[in-house]
mmCIF file of C-alpha atoms in Angstrom:
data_model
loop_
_atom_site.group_PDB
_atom_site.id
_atom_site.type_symbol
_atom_site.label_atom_id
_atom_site.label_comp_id
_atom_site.label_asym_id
_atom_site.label_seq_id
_atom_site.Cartn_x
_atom_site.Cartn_y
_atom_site.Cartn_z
ATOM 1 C CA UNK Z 1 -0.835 -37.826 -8.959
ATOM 2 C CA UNK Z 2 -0.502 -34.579 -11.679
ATOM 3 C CA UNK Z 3 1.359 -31.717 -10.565
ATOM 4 C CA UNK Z 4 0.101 -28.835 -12.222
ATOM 5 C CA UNK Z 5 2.923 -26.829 -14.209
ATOM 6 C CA UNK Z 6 2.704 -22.934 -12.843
ATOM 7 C CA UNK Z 7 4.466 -19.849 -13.219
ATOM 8 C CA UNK Z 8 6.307 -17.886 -10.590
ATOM 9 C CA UNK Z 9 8.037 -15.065 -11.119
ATOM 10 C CA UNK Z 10 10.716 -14.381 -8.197
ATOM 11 C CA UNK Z 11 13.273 -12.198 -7.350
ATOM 12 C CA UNK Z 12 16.890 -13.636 -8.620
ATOM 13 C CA UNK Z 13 18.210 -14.278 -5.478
ATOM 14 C CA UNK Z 14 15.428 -16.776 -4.477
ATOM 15 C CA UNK Z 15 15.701 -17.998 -7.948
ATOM 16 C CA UNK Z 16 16.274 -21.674 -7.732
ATOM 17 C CA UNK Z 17 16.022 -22.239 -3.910
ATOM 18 C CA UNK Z 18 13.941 -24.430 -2.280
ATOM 19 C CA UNK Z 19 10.857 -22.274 -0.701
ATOM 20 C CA UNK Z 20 8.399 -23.231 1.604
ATOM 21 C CA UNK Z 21 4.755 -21.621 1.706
ATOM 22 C CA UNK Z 22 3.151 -20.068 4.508
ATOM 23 C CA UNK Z 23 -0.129 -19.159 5.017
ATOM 24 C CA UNK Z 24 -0.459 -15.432 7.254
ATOM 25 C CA UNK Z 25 -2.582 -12.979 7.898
ATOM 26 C CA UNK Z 26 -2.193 -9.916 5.662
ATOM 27 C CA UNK Z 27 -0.953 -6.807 7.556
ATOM 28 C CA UNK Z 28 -3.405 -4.911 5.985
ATOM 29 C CA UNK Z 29 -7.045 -6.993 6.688
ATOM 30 C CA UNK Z 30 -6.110 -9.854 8.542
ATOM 31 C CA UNK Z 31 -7.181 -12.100 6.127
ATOM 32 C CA UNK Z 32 -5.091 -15.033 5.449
ATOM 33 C CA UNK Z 33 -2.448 -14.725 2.231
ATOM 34 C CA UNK Z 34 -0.189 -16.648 0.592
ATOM 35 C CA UNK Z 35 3.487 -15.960 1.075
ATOM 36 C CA UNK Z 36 6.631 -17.736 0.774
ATOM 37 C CA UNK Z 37 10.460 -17.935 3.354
ATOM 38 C CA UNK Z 38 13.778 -18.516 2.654
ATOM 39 C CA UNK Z 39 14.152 -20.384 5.677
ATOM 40 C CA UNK Z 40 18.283 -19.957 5.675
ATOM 41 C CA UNK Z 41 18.421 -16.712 4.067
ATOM 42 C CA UNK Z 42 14.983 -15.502 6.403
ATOM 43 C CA UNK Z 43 13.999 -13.835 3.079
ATOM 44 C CA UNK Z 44 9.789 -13.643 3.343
ATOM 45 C CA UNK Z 45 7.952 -13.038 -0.178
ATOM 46 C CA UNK Z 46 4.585 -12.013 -0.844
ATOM 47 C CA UNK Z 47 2.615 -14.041 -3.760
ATOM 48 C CA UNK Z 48 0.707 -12.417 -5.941
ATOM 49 C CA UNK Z 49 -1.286 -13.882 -8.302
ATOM 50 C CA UNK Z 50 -1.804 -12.489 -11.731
ATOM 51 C CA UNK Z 51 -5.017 -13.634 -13.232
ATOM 52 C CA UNK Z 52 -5.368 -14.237 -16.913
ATOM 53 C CA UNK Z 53 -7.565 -17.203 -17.604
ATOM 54 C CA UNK Z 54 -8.920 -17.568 -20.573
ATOM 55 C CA UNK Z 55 -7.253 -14.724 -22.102
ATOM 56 C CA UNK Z 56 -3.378 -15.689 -22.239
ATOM 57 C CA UNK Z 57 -1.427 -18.803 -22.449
ATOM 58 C CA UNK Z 58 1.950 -19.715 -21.593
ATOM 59 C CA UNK Z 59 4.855 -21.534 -24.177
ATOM 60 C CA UNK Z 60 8.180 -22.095 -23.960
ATOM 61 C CA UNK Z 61 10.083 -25.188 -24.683
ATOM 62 C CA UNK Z 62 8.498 -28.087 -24.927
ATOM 63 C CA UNK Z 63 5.820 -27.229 -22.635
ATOM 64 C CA UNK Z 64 2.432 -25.222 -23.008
ATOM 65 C CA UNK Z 65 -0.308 -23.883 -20.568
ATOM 66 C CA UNK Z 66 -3.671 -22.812 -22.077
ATOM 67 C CA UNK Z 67 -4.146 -20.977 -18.020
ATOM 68 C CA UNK Z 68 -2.001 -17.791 -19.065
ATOM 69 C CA UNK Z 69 -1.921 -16.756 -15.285
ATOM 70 C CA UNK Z 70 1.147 -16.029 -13.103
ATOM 71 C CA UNK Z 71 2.102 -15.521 -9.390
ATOM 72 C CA UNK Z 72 4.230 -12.292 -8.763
ATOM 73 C CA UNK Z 73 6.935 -13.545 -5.671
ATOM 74 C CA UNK Z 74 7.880 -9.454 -3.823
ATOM 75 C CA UNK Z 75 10.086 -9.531 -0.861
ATOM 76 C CA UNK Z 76 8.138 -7.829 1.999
ATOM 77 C CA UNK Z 77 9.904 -6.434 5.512
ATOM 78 C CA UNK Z 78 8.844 -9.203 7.869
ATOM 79 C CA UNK Z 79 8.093 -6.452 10.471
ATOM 80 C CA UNK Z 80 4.609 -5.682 8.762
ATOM 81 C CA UNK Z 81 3.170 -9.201 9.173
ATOM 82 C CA UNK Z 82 5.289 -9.309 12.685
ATOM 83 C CA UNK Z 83 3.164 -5.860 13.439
ATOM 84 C CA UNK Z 84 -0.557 -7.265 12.429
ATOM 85 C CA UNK Z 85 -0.186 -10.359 14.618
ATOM 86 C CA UNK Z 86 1.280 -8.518 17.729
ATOM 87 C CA UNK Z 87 -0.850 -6.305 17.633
ATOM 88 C CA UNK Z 88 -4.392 -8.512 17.453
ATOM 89 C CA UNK Z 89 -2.574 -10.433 20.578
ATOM 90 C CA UNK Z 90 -1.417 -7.182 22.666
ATOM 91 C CA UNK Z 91 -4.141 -5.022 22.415
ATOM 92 C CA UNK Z 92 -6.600 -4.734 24.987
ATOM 93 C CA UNK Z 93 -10.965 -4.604 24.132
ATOM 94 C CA UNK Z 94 -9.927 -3.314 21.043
ATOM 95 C CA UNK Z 95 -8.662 0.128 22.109
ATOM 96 C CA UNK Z 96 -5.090 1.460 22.529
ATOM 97 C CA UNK Z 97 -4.305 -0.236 25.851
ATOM 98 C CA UNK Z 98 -1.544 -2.677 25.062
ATOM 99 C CA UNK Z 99 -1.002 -5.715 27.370
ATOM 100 C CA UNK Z 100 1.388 -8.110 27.996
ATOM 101 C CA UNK Z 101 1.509 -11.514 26.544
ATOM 102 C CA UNK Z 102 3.683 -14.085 26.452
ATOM 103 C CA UNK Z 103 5.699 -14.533 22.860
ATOM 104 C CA UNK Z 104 6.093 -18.404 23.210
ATOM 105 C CA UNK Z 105 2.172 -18.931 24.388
ATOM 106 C CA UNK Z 106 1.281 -16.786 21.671
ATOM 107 C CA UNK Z 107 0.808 -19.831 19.052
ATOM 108 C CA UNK Z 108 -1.729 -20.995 21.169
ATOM 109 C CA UNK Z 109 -3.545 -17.864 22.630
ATOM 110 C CA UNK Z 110 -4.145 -15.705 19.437
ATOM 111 C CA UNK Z 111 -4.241 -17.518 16.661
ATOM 112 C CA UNK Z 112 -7.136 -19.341 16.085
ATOM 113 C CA UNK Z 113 -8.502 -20.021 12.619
ATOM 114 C CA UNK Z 114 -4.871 -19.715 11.413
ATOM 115 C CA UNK Z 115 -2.603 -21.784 10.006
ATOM 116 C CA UNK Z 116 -0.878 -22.787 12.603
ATOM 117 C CA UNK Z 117 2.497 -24.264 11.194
ATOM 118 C CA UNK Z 118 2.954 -21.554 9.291
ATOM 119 C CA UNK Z 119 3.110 -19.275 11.997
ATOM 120 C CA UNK Z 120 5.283 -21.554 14.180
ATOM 121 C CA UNK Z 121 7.850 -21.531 11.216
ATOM 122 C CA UNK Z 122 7.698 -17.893 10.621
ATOM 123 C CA UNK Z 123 8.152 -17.245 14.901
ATOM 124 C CA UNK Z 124 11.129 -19.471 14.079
ATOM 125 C CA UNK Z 125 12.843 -16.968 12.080
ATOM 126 C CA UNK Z 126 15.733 -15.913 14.556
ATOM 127 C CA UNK Z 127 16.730 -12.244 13.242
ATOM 128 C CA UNK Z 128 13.555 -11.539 12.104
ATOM 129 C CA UNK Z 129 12.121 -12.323 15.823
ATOM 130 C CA UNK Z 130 14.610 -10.595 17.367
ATOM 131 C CA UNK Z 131 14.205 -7.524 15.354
ATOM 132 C CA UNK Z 132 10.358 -7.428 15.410
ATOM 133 C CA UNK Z 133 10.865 -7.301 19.530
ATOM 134 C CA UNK Z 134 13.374 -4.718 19.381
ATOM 135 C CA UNK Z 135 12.036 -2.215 16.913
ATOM 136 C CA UNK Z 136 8.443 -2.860 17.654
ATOM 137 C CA UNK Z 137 7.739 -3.896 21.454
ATOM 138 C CA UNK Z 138 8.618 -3.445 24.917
ATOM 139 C CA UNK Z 139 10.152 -6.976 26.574
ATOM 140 C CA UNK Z 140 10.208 -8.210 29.909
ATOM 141 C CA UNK Z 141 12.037 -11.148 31.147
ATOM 142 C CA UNK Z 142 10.056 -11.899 33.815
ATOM 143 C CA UNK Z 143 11.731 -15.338 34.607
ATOM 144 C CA UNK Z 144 14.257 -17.413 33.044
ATOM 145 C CA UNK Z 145 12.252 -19.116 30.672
ATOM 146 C CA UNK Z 146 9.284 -16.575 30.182
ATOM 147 C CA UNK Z 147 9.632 -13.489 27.994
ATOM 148 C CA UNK Z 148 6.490 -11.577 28.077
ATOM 149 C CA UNK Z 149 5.888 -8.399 25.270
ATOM 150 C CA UNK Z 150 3.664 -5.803 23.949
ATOM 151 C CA UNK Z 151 3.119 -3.185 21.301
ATOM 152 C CA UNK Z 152 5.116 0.540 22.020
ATOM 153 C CA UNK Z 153 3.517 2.540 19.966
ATOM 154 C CA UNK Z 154 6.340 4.972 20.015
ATOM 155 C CA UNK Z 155 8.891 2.367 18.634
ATOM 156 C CA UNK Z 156 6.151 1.120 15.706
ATOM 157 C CA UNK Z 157 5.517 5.152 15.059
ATOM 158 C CA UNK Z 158 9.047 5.799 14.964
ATOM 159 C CA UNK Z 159 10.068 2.364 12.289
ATOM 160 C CA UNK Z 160 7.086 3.553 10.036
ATOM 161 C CA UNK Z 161 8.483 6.895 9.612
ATOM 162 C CA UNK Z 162 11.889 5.933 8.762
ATOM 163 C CA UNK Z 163 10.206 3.934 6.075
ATOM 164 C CA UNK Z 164 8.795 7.081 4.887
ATOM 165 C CA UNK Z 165 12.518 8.821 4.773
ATOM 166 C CA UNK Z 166 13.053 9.005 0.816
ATOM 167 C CA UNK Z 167 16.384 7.046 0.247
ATOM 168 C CA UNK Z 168 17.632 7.334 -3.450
ATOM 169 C CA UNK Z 169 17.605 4.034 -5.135
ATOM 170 C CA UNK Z 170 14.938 3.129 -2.533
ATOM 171 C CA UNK Z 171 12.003 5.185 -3.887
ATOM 172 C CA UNK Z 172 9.559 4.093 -5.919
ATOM 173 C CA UNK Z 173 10.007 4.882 -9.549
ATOM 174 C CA UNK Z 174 6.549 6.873 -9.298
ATOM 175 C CA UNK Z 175 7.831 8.380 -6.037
ATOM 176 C CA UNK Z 176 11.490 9.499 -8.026
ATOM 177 C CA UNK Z 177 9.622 10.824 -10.774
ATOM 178 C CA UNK Z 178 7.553 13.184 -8.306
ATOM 179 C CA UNK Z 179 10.550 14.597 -6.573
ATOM 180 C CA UNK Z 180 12.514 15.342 -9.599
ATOM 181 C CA UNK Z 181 9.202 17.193 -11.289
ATOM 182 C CA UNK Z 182 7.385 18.212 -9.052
ATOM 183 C CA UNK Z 183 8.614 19.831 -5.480
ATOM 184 C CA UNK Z 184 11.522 22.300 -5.396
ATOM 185 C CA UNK Z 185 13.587 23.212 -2.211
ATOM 186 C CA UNK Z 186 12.926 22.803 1.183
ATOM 187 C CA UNK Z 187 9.117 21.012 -0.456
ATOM 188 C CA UNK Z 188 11.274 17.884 -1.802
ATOM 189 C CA UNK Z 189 11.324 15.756 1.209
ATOM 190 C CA UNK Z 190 8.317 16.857 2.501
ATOM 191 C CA UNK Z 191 6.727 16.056 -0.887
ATOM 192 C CA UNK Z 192 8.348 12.584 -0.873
ATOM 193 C CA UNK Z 193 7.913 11.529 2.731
ATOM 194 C CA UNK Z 194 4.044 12.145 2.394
ATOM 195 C CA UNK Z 195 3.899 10.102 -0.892
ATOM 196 C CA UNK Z 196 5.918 7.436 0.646
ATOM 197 C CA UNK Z 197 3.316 7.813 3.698
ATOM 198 C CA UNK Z 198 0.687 6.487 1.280
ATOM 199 C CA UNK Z 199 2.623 3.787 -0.217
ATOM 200 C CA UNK Z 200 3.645 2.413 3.147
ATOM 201 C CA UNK Z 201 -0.173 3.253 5.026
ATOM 202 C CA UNK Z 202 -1.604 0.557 1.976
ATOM 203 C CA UNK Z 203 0.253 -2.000 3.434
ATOM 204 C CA UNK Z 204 -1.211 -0.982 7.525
ATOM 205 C CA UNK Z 205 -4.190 -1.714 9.292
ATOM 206 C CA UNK Z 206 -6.447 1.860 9.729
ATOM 207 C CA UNK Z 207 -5.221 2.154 13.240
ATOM 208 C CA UNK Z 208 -1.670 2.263 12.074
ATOM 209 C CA UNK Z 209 -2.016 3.656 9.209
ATOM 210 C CA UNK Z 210 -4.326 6.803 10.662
ATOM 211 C CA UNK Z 211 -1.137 7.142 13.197
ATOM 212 C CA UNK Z 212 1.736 7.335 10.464
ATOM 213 C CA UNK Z 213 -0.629 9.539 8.007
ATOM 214 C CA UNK Z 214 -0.971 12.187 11.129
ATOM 215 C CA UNK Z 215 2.687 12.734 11.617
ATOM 216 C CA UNK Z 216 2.620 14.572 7.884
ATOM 217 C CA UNK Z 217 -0.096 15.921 8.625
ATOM 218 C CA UNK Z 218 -2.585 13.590 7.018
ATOM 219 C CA UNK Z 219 -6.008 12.581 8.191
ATOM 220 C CA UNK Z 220 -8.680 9.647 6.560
ATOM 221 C CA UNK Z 221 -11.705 11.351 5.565
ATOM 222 C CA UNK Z 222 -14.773 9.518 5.301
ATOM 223 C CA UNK Z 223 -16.607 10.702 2.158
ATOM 224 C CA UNK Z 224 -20.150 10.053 0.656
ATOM 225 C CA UNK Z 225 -20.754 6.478 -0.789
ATOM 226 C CA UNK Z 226 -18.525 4.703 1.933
ATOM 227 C CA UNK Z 227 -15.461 5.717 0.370
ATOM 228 C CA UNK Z 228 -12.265 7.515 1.902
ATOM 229 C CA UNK Z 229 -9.597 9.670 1.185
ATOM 230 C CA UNK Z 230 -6.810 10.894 2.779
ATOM 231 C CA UNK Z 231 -6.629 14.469 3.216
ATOM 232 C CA UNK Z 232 -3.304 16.279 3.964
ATOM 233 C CA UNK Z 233 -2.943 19.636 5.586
ATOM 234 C CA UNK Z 234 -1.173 22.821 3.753
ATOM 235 C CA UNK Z 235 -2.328 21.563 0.196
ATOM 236 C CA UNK Z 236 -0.940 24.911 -1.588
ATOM 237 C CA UNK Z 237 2.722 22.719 -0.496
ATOM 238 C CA UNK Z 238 2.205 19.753 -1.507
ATOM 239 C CA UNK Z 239 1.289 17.639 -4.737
ATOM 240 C CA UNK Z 240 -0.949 14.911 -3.711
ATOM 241 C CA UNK Z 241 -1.334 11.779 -5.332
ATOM 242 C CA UNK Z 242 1.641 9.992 -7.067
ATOM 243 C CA UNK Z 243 3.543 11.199 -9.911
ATOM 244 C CA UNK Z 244 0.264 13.396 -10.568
ATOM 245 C CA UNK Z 245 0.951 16.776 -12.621
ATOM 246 C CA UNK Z 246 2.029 19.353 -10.991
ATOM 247 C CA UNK Z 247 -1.132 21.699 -11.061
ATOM 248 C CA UNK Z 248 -3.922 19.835 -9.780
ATOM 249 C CA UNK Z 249 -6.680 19.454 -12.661
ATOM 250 C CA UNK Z 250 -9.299 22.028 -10.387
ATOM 251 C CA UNK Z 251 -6.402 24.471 -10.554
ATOM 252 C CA UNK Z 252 -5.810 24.106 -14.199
ATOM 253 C CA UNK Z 253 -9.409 24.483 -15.053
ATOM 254 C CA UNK Z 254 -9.785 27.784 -12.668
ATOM 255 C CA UNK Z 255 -7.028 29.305 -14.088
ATOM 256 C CA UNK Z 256 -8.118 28.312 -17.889
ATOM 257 C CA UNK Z 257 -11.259 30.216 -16.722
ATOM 258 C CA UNK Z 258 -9.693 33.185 -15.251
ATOM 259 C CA UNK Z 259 -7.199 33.584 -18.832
ATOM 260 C CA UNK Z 260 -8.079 37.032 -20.011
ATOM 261 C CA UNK Z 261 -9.175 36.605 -23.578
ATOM 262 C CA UNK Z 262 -7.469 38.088 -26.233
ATOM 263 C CA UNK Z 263 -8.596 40.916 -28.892
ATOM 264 C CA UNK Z 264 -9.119 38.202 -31.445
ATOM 265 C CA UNK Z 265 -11.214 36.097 -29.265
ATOM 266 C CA UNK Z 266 -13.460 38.950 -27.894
ATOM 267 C CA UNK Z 267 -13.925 40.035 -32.121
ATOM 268 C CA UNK Z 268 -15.013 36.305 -32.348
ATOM 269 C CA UNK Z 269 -17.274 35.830 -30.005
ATOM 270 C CA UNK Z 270 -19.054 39.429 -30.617
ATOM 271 C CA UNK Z 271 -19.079 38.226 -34.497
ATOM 272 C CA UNK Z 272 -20.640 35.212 -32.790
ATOM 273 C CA UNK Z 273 -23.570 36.496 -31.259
ATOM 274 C CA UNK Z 274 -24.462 38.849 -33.953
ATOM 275 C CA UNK Z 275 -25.047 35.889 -36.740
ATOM 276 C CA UNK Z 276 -27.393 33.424 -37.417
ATOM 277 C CA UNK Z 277 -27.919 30.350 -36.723
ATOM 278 C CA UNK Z 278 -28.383 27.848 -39.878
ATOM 279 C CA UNK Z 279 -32.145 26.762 -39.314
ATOM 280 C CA UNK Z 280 -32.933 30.666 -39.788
ATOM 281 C CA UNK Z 281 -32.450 30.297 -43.312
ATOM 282 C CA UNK Z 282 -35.040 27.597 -43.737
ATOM 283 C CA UNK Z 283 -38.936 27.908 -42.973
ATOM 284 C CA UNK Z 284 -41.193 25.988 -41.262
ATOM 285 C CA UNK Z 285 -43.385 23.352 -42.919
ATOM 286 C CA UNK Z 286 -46.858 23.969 -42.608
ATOM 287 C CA UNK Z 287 -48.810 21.746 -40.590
ATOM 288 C CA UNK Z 288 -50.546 19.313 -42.398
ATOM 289 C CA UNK Z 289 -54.203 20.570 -43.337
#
């Protein structure tokens, strides 16, 4: 058998140790991804693949591959794939009635059309289980084998926004940049907890992500053409859209337009209007007899 030669790029401290692949459902769509654990360390990483066939190639060594494409290894929080399967299995005709389930059942109630091992071996993770059902859920011992849960919404409301909380070296370079340029004053962390909103609602389902946009303020608006846009309140405060200038292009061109013109340009433009164009100096053929 041939094992194809790839190339993975992954953080340092997985570099080198042994990683098993899981197949789960994005947090985002639902549709299944590929990601990778750390079984010891309960590190999860999310692959990305980079795709440049047939217009890059990999060398190095003694070794060459004429497929010039790469997959991108990021470590991800393994609350966000913890929070897109609870809450298929907890909530209730599709609404935002949570019910109780049962989180050792829930391999075989809710997952269907998944891979299943991969799910048992991610619910295997001990810490990261244990912190999912803290920060995100309400538990019930209701015997003592049976532990039954289901979604708070106050406690998944609560986690998102302290993942919106700009934290020095934690920010985003593009999220940095934007603080040190563009807000001033009591703006700064406003500025940078809406940004970081965004970031973090890209990674959500729409119900979750509608909820975390609204506590800055921020609602989805459904434009023309099926596309949307998020739309925050008080815009005169805030700078939207990541590391963007710091006068919105609409401003710039208003205020371009509203620039009183100078002596010079008013002498120009009366000069203008008072000479000829070129084709005045030139007559007309006569039509052809």
């Amino acid at each position: 058998m041939e094992c194809k030669r790839k190339v993975v790029l992954a953080p340092r401290q997985q570099s080198g140790k042994a990683l098993q692949q899981l197949r789960l459902p994005n947090p985002r769509t639902s549709e299944l991804g590929s990601y990778y654990v750390d079984v010891e360390a309960e590190t999860i990483l999310e692959a990305v693949r980079v795709d440049m066939k047939g217009r890059r190639s990999w060398l190095a060594g003694d070794w060459a591959i004429s497929d010039g494409s790469a997959t991108v290894l990021s470590a991800v929080d393994p609350l966000f794939v913890y929070l897109g399967l609870l809450t298929r299995a907890t909530m209730s005709s599709g609404d935002s009635e949570w019910r109780f389930v049962d989180i050792d059942n829930m391999l075989l109630e809710s997952h269907a059309g998944m891979d299943a091992e991969s799910v048992r071996v991610f619910f295997g993770l001990p810490t990261a289980r244990a912190r999912a059902l803290e920060t995100l859920c309400v538990v019930r011992r209701v015997s003592s084998d049976t532990v039954v849960v289901k979604i708070d919404a106050d406690k998944v409301v609560a986690w998102l926004r302290r993942k919106c909380e700009p934290s020095g070296d934690l920010l985003p370079p593009a999220v940095a940049s934007l603080l040190a340029g563009g807000a001033v004053g009591g703006q700064a962390a406003g500025a940078g907890s809406r940004e970081m909103a965004l970031l973090v609602s890209e990674y959500l389902s729409e119900y979750w992500a509608t909820r975390l946009l609204a506590e800055y303020g921020g609602s989805v608006d459904n434009g023309g053409g099926g596309e949307k846009a998020v739309v925050f309140d008080a815009p005169e405060s805030y700078v939207q859209g990541v590391a963007s200038s710091k006068t919105p292009v609409r401003q710039q061109q208003q205020q371009q337009q509203e620039k009183p013109k100078t002596a010079k340009e008013k002498q120009l433009e009366k000069a203008a209007k008072k000479s000829k164009s070129i084709t005045s100096f030139f007559q007309k053929k006569a039509a052809a007899p």
